[in-house]
PDB file of C-alpha atoms in Angstrom:
ATOM      1  CA  MET H 259      -0.793  48.389 170.394  1.00 72.00           C
ATOM      2  CA  ASN H 260       1.589  48.092 173.338  1.00 81.00           C
ATOM      3  CA  GLU H 261       0.988  49.213 176.911  1.00 85.00           C
ATOM      4  CA  LEU H 262       2.939  52.479 176.582  1.00 85.00           C
ATOM      5  CA  GLU H 263       0.972  53.457 173.478  1.00 86.00           C
ATOM      6  CA  GLN H 264      -2.322  52.701 175.219  1.00 86.00           C
ATOM      7  CA  GLN H 265      -1.230  54.724 178.233  1.00 86.00           C
ATOM      8  CA  PHE H 266      -0.308  57.653 175.993  1.00 85.00           C
ATOM      9  CA  LEU H 267      -3.730  57.618 174.316  1.00 86.00           C
ATOM     10  CA  HIS H 268      -5.659  57.271 177.576  1.00 84.00           C
ATOM     11  CA  GLN H 269      -3.760  60.179 179.136  1.00 81.00           C
ATOM     12  CA  LEU H 270      -4.346  62.246 176.023  1.00 82.00           C
ATOM     13  CA  GLU H 271      -8.107  61.622 175.904  1.00 81.00           C
ATOM     14  CA  SER H 272      -8.513  62.326 179.626  1.00 78.00           C
ATOM     15  CA  LYS H 273      -6.646  65.609 179.413  1.00 74.00           C
ATOM     16  CA  LEU H 274      -8.476  66.750 176.287  1.00 76.00           C
ATOM     17  CA  TRP H 275     -11.991  65.939 177.474  1.00 74.00           C
ATOM     18  CA  ASN H 276     -11.525  67.420 180.948  1.00 71.00           C
ATOM     19  CA  ALA H 277     -10.226  70.649 179.450  1.00 66.00           C
ATOM     20  CA  ALA H 278     -12.809  70.692 176.666  1.00 69.00           C
ATOM     21  CA  ASP H 279     -15.647  70.118 179.106  1.00 70.00           C
ATOM     22  CA  LYS H 280     -14.787  73.396 180.848  1.00 65.00           C
ATOM     23  CA  LEU H 281     -15.097  75.279 177.558  1.00 67.00           C
ATOM     24  CA  ARG H 282     -18.267  73.493 176.411  1.00 69.00           C
ATOM     25  CA  ALA H 283     -20.493  75.343 178.880  1.00 70.00           C
ATOM     26  CA  THR H 284     -21.058  78.212 176.442  1.00 69.00           C
ATOM     27  CA  LEU H 285     -22.174  76.035 173.495  1.00 69.00           C
ATOM     28  CA  ASP H 286     -24.489  73.069 173.046  1.00 69.00           C
ATOM     29  CA  ALA H 287     -22.855  69.739 172.250  1.00 66.00           C
ATOM     30  CA  ALA H 288     -23.681  69.815 168.531  1.00 67.00           C
ATOM     31  CA  GLN H 289     -22.051  73.220 168.004  1.00 72.00           C
ATOM     32  CA  TYR H 290     -19.080  72.402 170.157  1.00 74.00           C
ATOM     33  CA  LYS H 291     -18.570  69.109 168.332  1.00 74.00           C
ATOM     34  CA  HIS H 292     -18.084  70.873 164.992  1.00 75.00           C
ATOM     35  CA  ALA H 293     -15.869  73.533 166.558  1.00 80.00           C
ATOM     36  CA  VAL H 294     -13.584  70.951 168.143  1.00 82.00           C
ATOM     37  CA  LEU H 295     -13.379  68.477 165.278  1.00 81.00           C
ATOM     38  CA  GLY H 296     -12.675  71.170 162.676  1.00 84.00           C
ATOM     39  CA  LEU H 297      -9.757  72.499 164.684  1.00 88.00           C
ATOM     40  CA  ILE H 298      -8.445  68.988 165.321  1.00 87.00           C
ATOM     41  CA  PHE H 299      -8.342  68.453 161.565  1.00 88.00           C
ATOM     42  CA  VAL H 300      -6.438  71.724 161.037  1.00 91.00           C
ATOM     43  CA  LYS H 301      -3.934  70.675 163.722  1.00 92.00           C
ATOM     44  CA  TYR H 302      -3.527  67.252 162.106  1.00 90.00           C
ATOM     45  CA  VAL H 303      -2.841  68.522 158.576  1.00 92.00           C
ATOM     46  CA  SER H 304      -0.582  71.260 159.939  1.00 94.00           C
ATOM     47  CA  ASP H 305       1.482  68.788 161.967  1.00 92.00           C
ATOM     48  CA  ALA H 306       1.782  66.553 158.899  1.00 91.00           C
ATOM     49  CA  PHE H 307       2.940  69.584 156.911  1.00 95.00           C
ATOM     50  CA  SER H 308       5.528  70.497 159.570  1.00 94.00           C
ATOM     51  CA  MET H 309       6.831  66.925 159.781  1.00 92.00           C
ATOM     52  CA  ARG H 310       7.234  66.841 156.007  1.00 94.00           C
ATOM     53  CA  GLN H 311       9.127  70.154 156.204  1.00 96.00           C
ATOM     54  CA  GLU H 312      11.633  68.594 158.593  1.00 95.00           C
ATOM     55  CA  GLU H 313      12.049  65.626 156.247  1.00 95.00           C
ATOM     56  CA  ILE H 314      12.676  67.983 153.318  1.00 97.00           C
ATOM     57  CA  LYS H 315      15.322  69.880 155.297  1.00 96.00           C
ATOM     58  CA  ALA H 316      17.098  66.593 155.992  1.00 97.00           C
ATOM     59  CA  GLU H 317      16.908  65.709 152.297  1.00 97.00           C
ATOM     60  CA  PHE H 318      18.412  69.079 151.350  1.00 96.00           C
ATOM     61  CA  ALA H 319      21.348  68.362 153.683  1.00 95.00           C
ATOM     62  CA  ASN H 320      21.914  64.772 152.485  1.00 96.00           C
ATOM     63  CA  PRO H 321      24.511  64.565 149.663  1.00 95.00           C
ATOM     64  CA  GLU H 322      23.074  61.173 148.671  1.00 95.00           C
ATOM     65  CA  HIS H 323      19.551  62.500 148.160  1.00 96.00           C
ATOM     66  CA  GLU H 324      18.237  63.848 144.866  1.00 95.00           C
ATOM     67  CA  TYR H 325      17.057  67.025 146.644  1.00 95.00           C
ATOM     68  CA  TYR H 326      20.492  67.811 148.067  1.00 94.00           C
ATOM     69  CA  LEU H 327      21.305  71.529 148.050  1.00 94.00           C
ATOM     70  CA  ASP H 328      25.018  72.020 147.527  1.00 94.00           C
ATOM     71  CA  PRO H 329      26.179  74.816 149.839  1.00 93.00           C
ATOM     72  CA  ASP H 330      29.390  75.451 147.886  1.00 93.00           C
ATOM     73  CA  GLY H 331      29.678  79.072 146.857  1.00 92.00           C
ATOM     74  CA  LEU H 332      26.781  80.164 149.080  1.00 93.00           C
ATOM     75  CA  SER H 333      27.007  82.191 152.268  1.00 94.00           C
ATOM     76  CA  ALA H 334      25.067  80.974 155.299  1.00 94.00           C
ATOM     77  CA  ASP H 335      22.408  83.613 154.664  1.00 95.00           C
ATOM     78  CA  GLU H 336      22.147  82.717 150.976  1.00 95.00           C
ATOM     79  CA  LEU H 337      21.793  79.015 151.781  1.00 95.00           C
ATOM     80  CA  ALA H 338      19.135  79.744 154.412  1.00 95.00           C
ATOM     81  CA  ALA H 339      17.221  81.906 151.922  1.00 96.00           C
ATOM     82  CA  GLU H 340      17.373  79.190 149.256  1.00 96.00           C
ATOM     83  CA  ILE H 341      16.150  76.550 151.713  1.00 96.00           C
ATOM     84  CA  ALA H 342      13.300  78.816 152.840  1.00 95.00           C
ATOM     85  CA  GLU H 343      12.267  79.385 149.225  1.00 96.00           C
ATOM     86  CA  GLU H 344      12.415  75.689 148.371  1.00 96.00           C
ATOM     87  CA  LEU H 345      10.347  74.776 151.431  1.00 96.00           C
ATOM     88  CA  GLU H 346       7.462  76.741 149.924  1.00 95.00           C
ATOM     89  CA  GLN H 347       7.327  74.528 146.817  1.00 95.00           C
ATOM     90  CA  ARG H 348       4.124  72.515 147.071  1.00 94.00           C
ATOM     91  CA  ASP H 349       5.350  69.529 145.019  1.00 95.00           C
ATOM     92  CA  TYR H 350       7.618  68.409 147.880  1.00 96.00           C
ATOM     93  CA  TYR H 351       4.484  67.890 149.975  1.00 95.00           C
ATOM     94  CA  THR H 352       1.935  66.604 147.516  1.00 93.00           C
ATOM     95  CA  GLU H 353       4.321  63.913 146.231  1.00 95.00           C
ATOM     96  CA  GLN H 354       4.117  62.394 149.724  1.00 92.00           C
ATOM     97  CA  ASN H 355       0.325  62.777 149.976  1.00 90.00           C
ATOM     98  CA  VAL H 356       0.688  65.669 152.410  1.00 92.00           C
ATOM     99  CA  PHE H 357      -1.767  68.538 152.060  1.00 93.00           C
ATOM    100  CA  TRP H 358      -0.105  71.756 150.948  1.00 94.00           C
ATOM    101  CA  LEU H 359      -0.981  74.544 153.402  1.00 96.00           C
ATOM    102  CA  PRO H 360      -0.694  78.260 152.678  1.00 95.00           C
ATOM    103  CA  PRO H 361       0.849  80.273 155.534  1.00 95.00           C
ATOM    104  CA  GLU H 362      -2.511  81.413 156.944  1.00 95.00           C
ATOM    105  CA  SER H 363      -3.633  77.773 157.310  1.00 96.00           C
ATOM    106  CA  ARG H 364      -0.635  76.619 159.339  1.00 96.00           C
ATOM    107  CA  TRP H 365      -1.207  75.985 163.016  1.00 96.00           C
ATOM    108  CA  GLN H 366       1.536  78.272 164.317  1.00 95.00           C
ATOM    109  CA  PHE H 367       0.092  81.210 162.355  1.00 96.00           C
ATOM    110  CA  LEU H 368      -3.354  80.458 163.760  1.00 96.00           C
ATOM    111  CA  GLN H 369      -2.163  80.122 167.341  1.00 96.00           C
ATOM    112  CA  ASP H 370       0.118  83.190 167.199  1.00 96.00           C
ATOM    113  CA  ASN H 371      -2.549  85.483 165.746  1.00 96.00           C
ATOM    114  CA  ALA H 372      -5.649  84.242 167.579  1.00 96.00           C
ATOM    115  CA  PRO H 373      -5.131  86.538 170.621  1.00 96.00           C
ATOM    116  CA  LEU H 374      -4.673  89.519 168.283  1.00 95.00           C
ATOM    117  CA  ALA H 375      -7.931  88.743 166.498  1.00 95.00           C
ATOM    118  CA  ILE H 376     -10.091  89.022 169.627  1.00 93.00           C
ATOM    119  CA  GLY H 377     -10.716  92.640 168.634  1.00 85.00           C
ATOM    120  CA  SER H 378      -9.609  92.912 165.028  1.00 89.00           C
ATOM    121  CA  VAL H 379      -6.270  92.840 163.269  1.00 94.00           C
ATOM    122  CA  GLU H 380      -4.921  93.316 159.767  1.00 95.00           C
ATOM    123  CA  LEU H 381      -2.895  90.345 158.527  1.00 94.00           C
ATOM    124  CA  THR H 382      -1.262  89.399 155.255  1.00 92.00           C
ATOM    125  CA  ILE H 383      -3.359  86.649 153.675  1.00 91.00           C
ATOM    126  CA  ALA H 384      -2.457  85.220 150.261  1.00 84.00           C
ATOM    127  CA  GLY H 385      -0.040  88.108 149.771  1.00 86.00           C
ATOM    128  CA  LYS H 386      -2.593  90.832 150.473  1.00 91.00           C
ATOM    129  CA  PRO H 387      -3.610  92.731 153.617  1.00 94.00           C
ATOM    130  CA  LYS H 388      -6.883  91.465 155.075  1.00 94.00           C
ATOM    131  CA  LYS H 389      -8.813  92.690 158.089  1.00 96.00           C
ATOM    132  CA  ILE H 390      -9.594  89.820 160.447  1.00 96.00           C
ATOM    133  CA  THR H 391     -12.560  90.793 162.604  1.00 94.00           C
ATOM    134  CA  SER H 392     -12.643  87.919 165.108  1.00 94.00           C
ATOM    135  CA  VAL H 393     -10.975  84.684 166.158  1.00 94.00           C
ATOM    136  CA  GLY H 394     -13.746  82.801 164.361  1.00 93.00           C
ATOM    137  CA  HIS H 395     -12.994  84.779 161.204  1.00 95.00           C
ATOM    138  CA  LEU H 396      -9.309  83.820 161.545  1.00 96.00           C
ATOM    139  CA  ILE H 397     -10.202  80.114 161.789  1.00 95.00           C
ATOM    140  CA  ASP H 398     -12.589  80.336 158.833  1.00 94.00           C
ATOM    141  CA  THR H 399      -9.835  82.030 156.822  1.00 94.00           C
ATOM    142  CA  ALA H 400      -7.463  79.170 157.659  1.00 94.00           C
ATOM    143  CA  LEU H 401     -10.033  76.616 156.479  1.00 93.00           C
ATOM    144  CA  GLU H 402     -10.696  78.617 153.310  1.00 92.00           C
ATOM    145  CA  GLY H 403      -6.968  78.493 152.575  1.00 93.00           C
ATOM    146  CA  VAL H 404      -6.920  74.707 152.980  1.00 92.00           C
ATOM    147  CA  GLU H 405      -9.843  74.369 150.554  1.00 91.00           C
ATOM    148  CA  ARG H 406      -8.422  76.882 148.085  1.00 91.00           C
ATOM    149  CA  ASP H 407      -5.121  75.047 147.730  1.00 92.00           C
ATOM    150  CA  ASN H 408      -6.547  71.509 147.969  1.00 91.00           C
ATOM    151  CA  PRO H 409      -9.458  71.260 145.516  1.00 88.00           C
ATOM    152  CA  LYS H 410     -10.447  67.768 146.743  1.00 86.00           C
ATOM    153  CA  LEU H 411     -11.561  69.431 150.001  1.00 85.00           C
ATOM    154  CA  LYS H 412     -13.626  72.139 148.315  1.00 82.00           C
ATOM    155  CA  GLY H 413     -16.977  72.395 150.073  1.00 79.00           C
ATOM    156  CA  VAL H 414     -16.078  69.637 152.538  1.00 79.00           C
ATOM    157  CA  LEU H 415     -14.815  71.560 155.563  1.00 81.00           C
ATOM    158  CA  ASN H 416     -17.297  73.234 157.883  1.00 74.00           C
ATOM    159  CA  LYS H 417     -16.572  76.931 158.349  1.00 74.00           C
ATOM    160  CA  PRO H 418     -19.043  77.956 161.074  1.00 77.00           C
ATOM    161  CA  TYR H 419     -16.620  79.686 163.387  1.00 88.00           C
ATOM    162  CA  SER H 420     -17.532  83.301 162.568  1.00 89.00           C
ATOM    163  CA  ALA H 421     -21.150  82.488 163.348  1.00 86.00           C
ATOM    164  CA  LEU H 422     -20.509  80.776 166.684  1.00 82.00           C
ATOM    165  CA  ARG H 423     -22.033  82.628 169.606  1.00 79.00           C
ATOM    166  CA  ILE H 424     -19.081  82.176 171.903  1.00 80.00           C
ATOM    167  CA  ASP H 425     -16.710  84.452 173.743  1.00 83.00           C
ATOM    168  CA  GLN H 426     -13.765  84.955 171.403  1.00 88.00           C
ATOM    169  CA  ALA H 427     -11.362  84.400 174.291  1.00 89.00           C
ATOM    170  CA  LYS H 428     -12.923  80.929 174.669  1.00 85.00           C
ATOM    171  CA  LEU H 429     -12.004  80.161 171.054  1.00 88.00           C
ATOM    172  CA  VAL H 430      -8.418  81.156 171.840  1.00 92.00           C
ATOM    173  CA  GLU H 431      -8.529  78.743 174.790  1.00 88.00           C
ATOM    174  CA  LEU H 432      -9.841  76.034 172.476  1.00 87.00           C
ATOM    175  CA  ILE H 433      -7.006  76.657 169.993  1.00 91.00           C
ATOM    176  CA  ASN H 434      -4.464  76.420 172.813  1.00 91.00           C
ATOM    177  CA  LEU H 435      -6.127  73.195 173.981  1.00 86.00           C
ATOM    178  CA  ILE H 436      -6.021  71.563 170.548  1.00 87.00           C
ATOM    179  CA  ALA H 437      -2.380  72.670 170.273  1.00 90.00           C
ATOM    180  CA  THR H 438      -1.540  70.115 172.987  1.00 86.00           C
ATOM    181  CA  ILE H 439      -2.537  67.174 170.758  1.00 83.00           C
ATOM    182  CA  PRO H 440       0.766  65.635 169.618  1.00 81.00           C
ATOM    183  CA  PHE H 441       0.452  64.008 166.211  1.00 84.00           C
ATOM    184  CA  ASN H 442       4.168  63.183 166.121  1.00 79.00           C
ATOM    185  CA  HIS H 443       4.684  60.164 168.360  1.00 78.00           C
ATOM    186  CA  GLN H 444       7.740  57.882 168.318  1.00 78.00           C
ATOM    187  CA  THR H 445       5.827  54.704 167.539  1.00 80.00           C
ATOM    188  CA  LEU H 446       2.199  55.689 166.848  1.00 81.00           C
ATOM    189  CA  ASN H 447       1.299  56.807 163.347  1.00 82.00           C
ATOM    190  CA  SER H 448      -0.208  60.310 163.187  1.00 82.00           C
ATOM    191  CA  LYS H 449      -3.325  58.897 161.485  1.00 82.00           C
ATOM    192  CA  ASP H 450      -3.700  56.394 164.328  1.00 84.00           C
ATOM    193  CA  ILE H 451      -3.666  59.263 166.829  1.00 85.00           C
ATOM    194  CA  LEU H 452      -6.145  61.244 164.720  1.00 83.00           C
ATOM    195  CA  GLY H 453      -8.423  58.217 164.458  1.00 84.00           C
ATOM    196  CA  HIS H 454      -8.325  57.625 168.198  1.00 85.00           C
ATOM    197  CA  VAL H 455      -8.957  61.293 169.046  1.00 82.00           C
ATOM    198  CA  TYR H 456     -11.877  61.485 166.576  1.00 80.00           C
ATOM    199  CA  GLU H 457     -13.452  58.275 167.850  1.00 84.00           C
ATOM    200  CA  TYR H 458     -13.081  59.367 171.450  1.00 82.00           C
ATOM    201  CA  PHE H 459     -14.520  62.851 170.925  1.00 78.00           C
ATOM    202  CA  LEU H 460     -17.385  61.586 168.786  1.00 78.00           C
ATOM    203  CA  SER H 461     -18.375  59.032 171.420  1.00 81.00           C
ATOM    204  CA  GLN H 462     -18.236  61.692 174.138  1.00 76.00           C
ATOM    205  CA  PHE H 463     -20.257  64.137 172.044  1.00 73.00           C
ATOM    206  CA  ALA H 464     -22.820  61.433 171.313  1.00 74.00           C
ATOM    207  CA  LEU H 465     -23.226  60.840 175.038  1.00 73.00           C
ATOM    208  CA  ALA H 466     -23.459  64.576 175.689  1.00 67.00           C
ATOM    209  CA  GLU H 467     -26.205  64.816 173.047  1.00 65.00           C
ATOM    210  CA  GLY H 468     -28.100  61.907 174.594  1.00 65.00           C
ATOM    211  CA  LYS H 469     -27.219  59.391 171.890  1.00 53.00           C
ATOM    212  CA  LYS H 470     -25.497  56.066 172.191  1.00 44.00           C
ATOM    213  CA  GLY H 471     -21.832  56.286 171.263  1.00 40.00           C
ATOM    214  CA  GLY H 472     -21.370  55.143 167.664  1.00 39.00           C
ATOM    215  CA  GLN H 473     -25.086  55.241 166.850  1.00 37.00           C
ATOM    216  CA  PHE H 474     -24.830  58.411 164.803  1.00 35.00           C
ATOM    217  CA  TYR H 475     -21.094  58.766 164.320  1.00 37.00           C
ATOM    218  CA  THR H 476     -18.544  56.314 162.998  1.00 39.00           C
ATOM    219  CA  MET H 477     -14.962  56.959 162.045  1.00 38.00           C
ATOM    220  CA  SER H 478     -12.323  54.844 160.345  1.00 41.00           C
ATOM    221  CA  TYR H 479      -8.925  55.451 158.849  1.00 38.00           C
ATOM    222  CA  SER H 480      -6.643  53.678 156.402  1.00 39.00           C
ATOM    223  CA  PRO H 481      -2.887  54.203 156.787  1.00 36.00           C
ATOM    224  CA  CYS H 482      -2.281  52.398 153.489  1.00 35.00           C
ATOM    225  CA  SER H 483      -4.356  54.878 151.498  1.00 39.00           C
ATOM    226  CA  ASN H 484      -3.569  57.798 153.803  1.00 40.00           C
ATOM    227  CA  LYS H 485      -7.284  58.493 154.186  1.00 45.00           C
ATOM    228  CA  VAL H 486      -9.517  59.283 157.109  1.00 45.00           C
ATOM    229  CA  HIS H 487     -13.243  58.690 156.772  1.00 45.00           C
ATOM    230  CA  LEU H 488     -15.648  60.533 159.025  1.00 44.00           C
ATOM    231  CA  GLN H 489     -19.268  59.469 158.711  1.00 41.00           C
ATOM    232  CA  GLU H 490     -22.059  61.403 160.364  1.00 41.00           C
ATOM    233  CA  SER H 491     -25.488  59.936 159.717  1.00 35.00           C
ATOM    234  CA  ARG H 492     -25.308  59.292 155.957  1.00 30.00           C
ATOM    235  CA  GLU H 493     -22.653  61.895 155.132  1.00 35.00           C
ATOM    236  CA  ILE H 494     -19.176  60.538 154.458  1.00 38.00           C
ATOM    237  CA  VAL H 495     -16.197  62.839 154.362  1.00 41.00           C
ATOM    238  CA  THR H 496     -12.777  61.575 153.282  1.00 46.00           C
ATOM    239  CA  PHE H 497      -9.584  63.339 154.289  1.00 47.00           C
ATOM    240  CA  SER H 498      -6.445  62.221 152.420  1.00 45.00           C
TER     241      SER H 498
END
């Protein structure tokens, strides 16, 4: 890792922890740990999804690519509509080991609607109207969508957000904080950034809980297999 990459990561961890520490006052470290790490995972898979979308758009526009969409005979609106429809085909994502995310599980949807959910709001979820009663409920719904459309994650993701005793506005602040984590760096792999952020937060949470960093939490990742392993005590969770 070169000096610029190290500087990027150090600046990122300093900014995140200083901001997170201000929000942590309303929750104990154990609760806040799960709240933060769950949202970081959502941001990671959503960024991967968005990056794959941009790749697909480039493939549609490349006459040499098998996914090229010939614009001949189509108006600009018709071409845009066809591209939008194709972008919702899950096979384009899963073939590259990218989690398919339904609209309610995408970061922009979460961030845009979180302020509206502080009271309650009716949103379209899985094609049907659904009343969202809190920001925590909105986050849980996003996680449920990830699990629903990615069976390998069924029962793996923690969905405690509706039960958190925290000011809903603080959850919106947390979402806006996590939104600043850039998983698309020029030279660093997104999984490298995720691994670094997880390791850093886990070590800080361990210290906040009075444990030695790494004693209870270890984290590793494998770019070759596109997997992230998070181990807490004897539980091992694998994100692909």
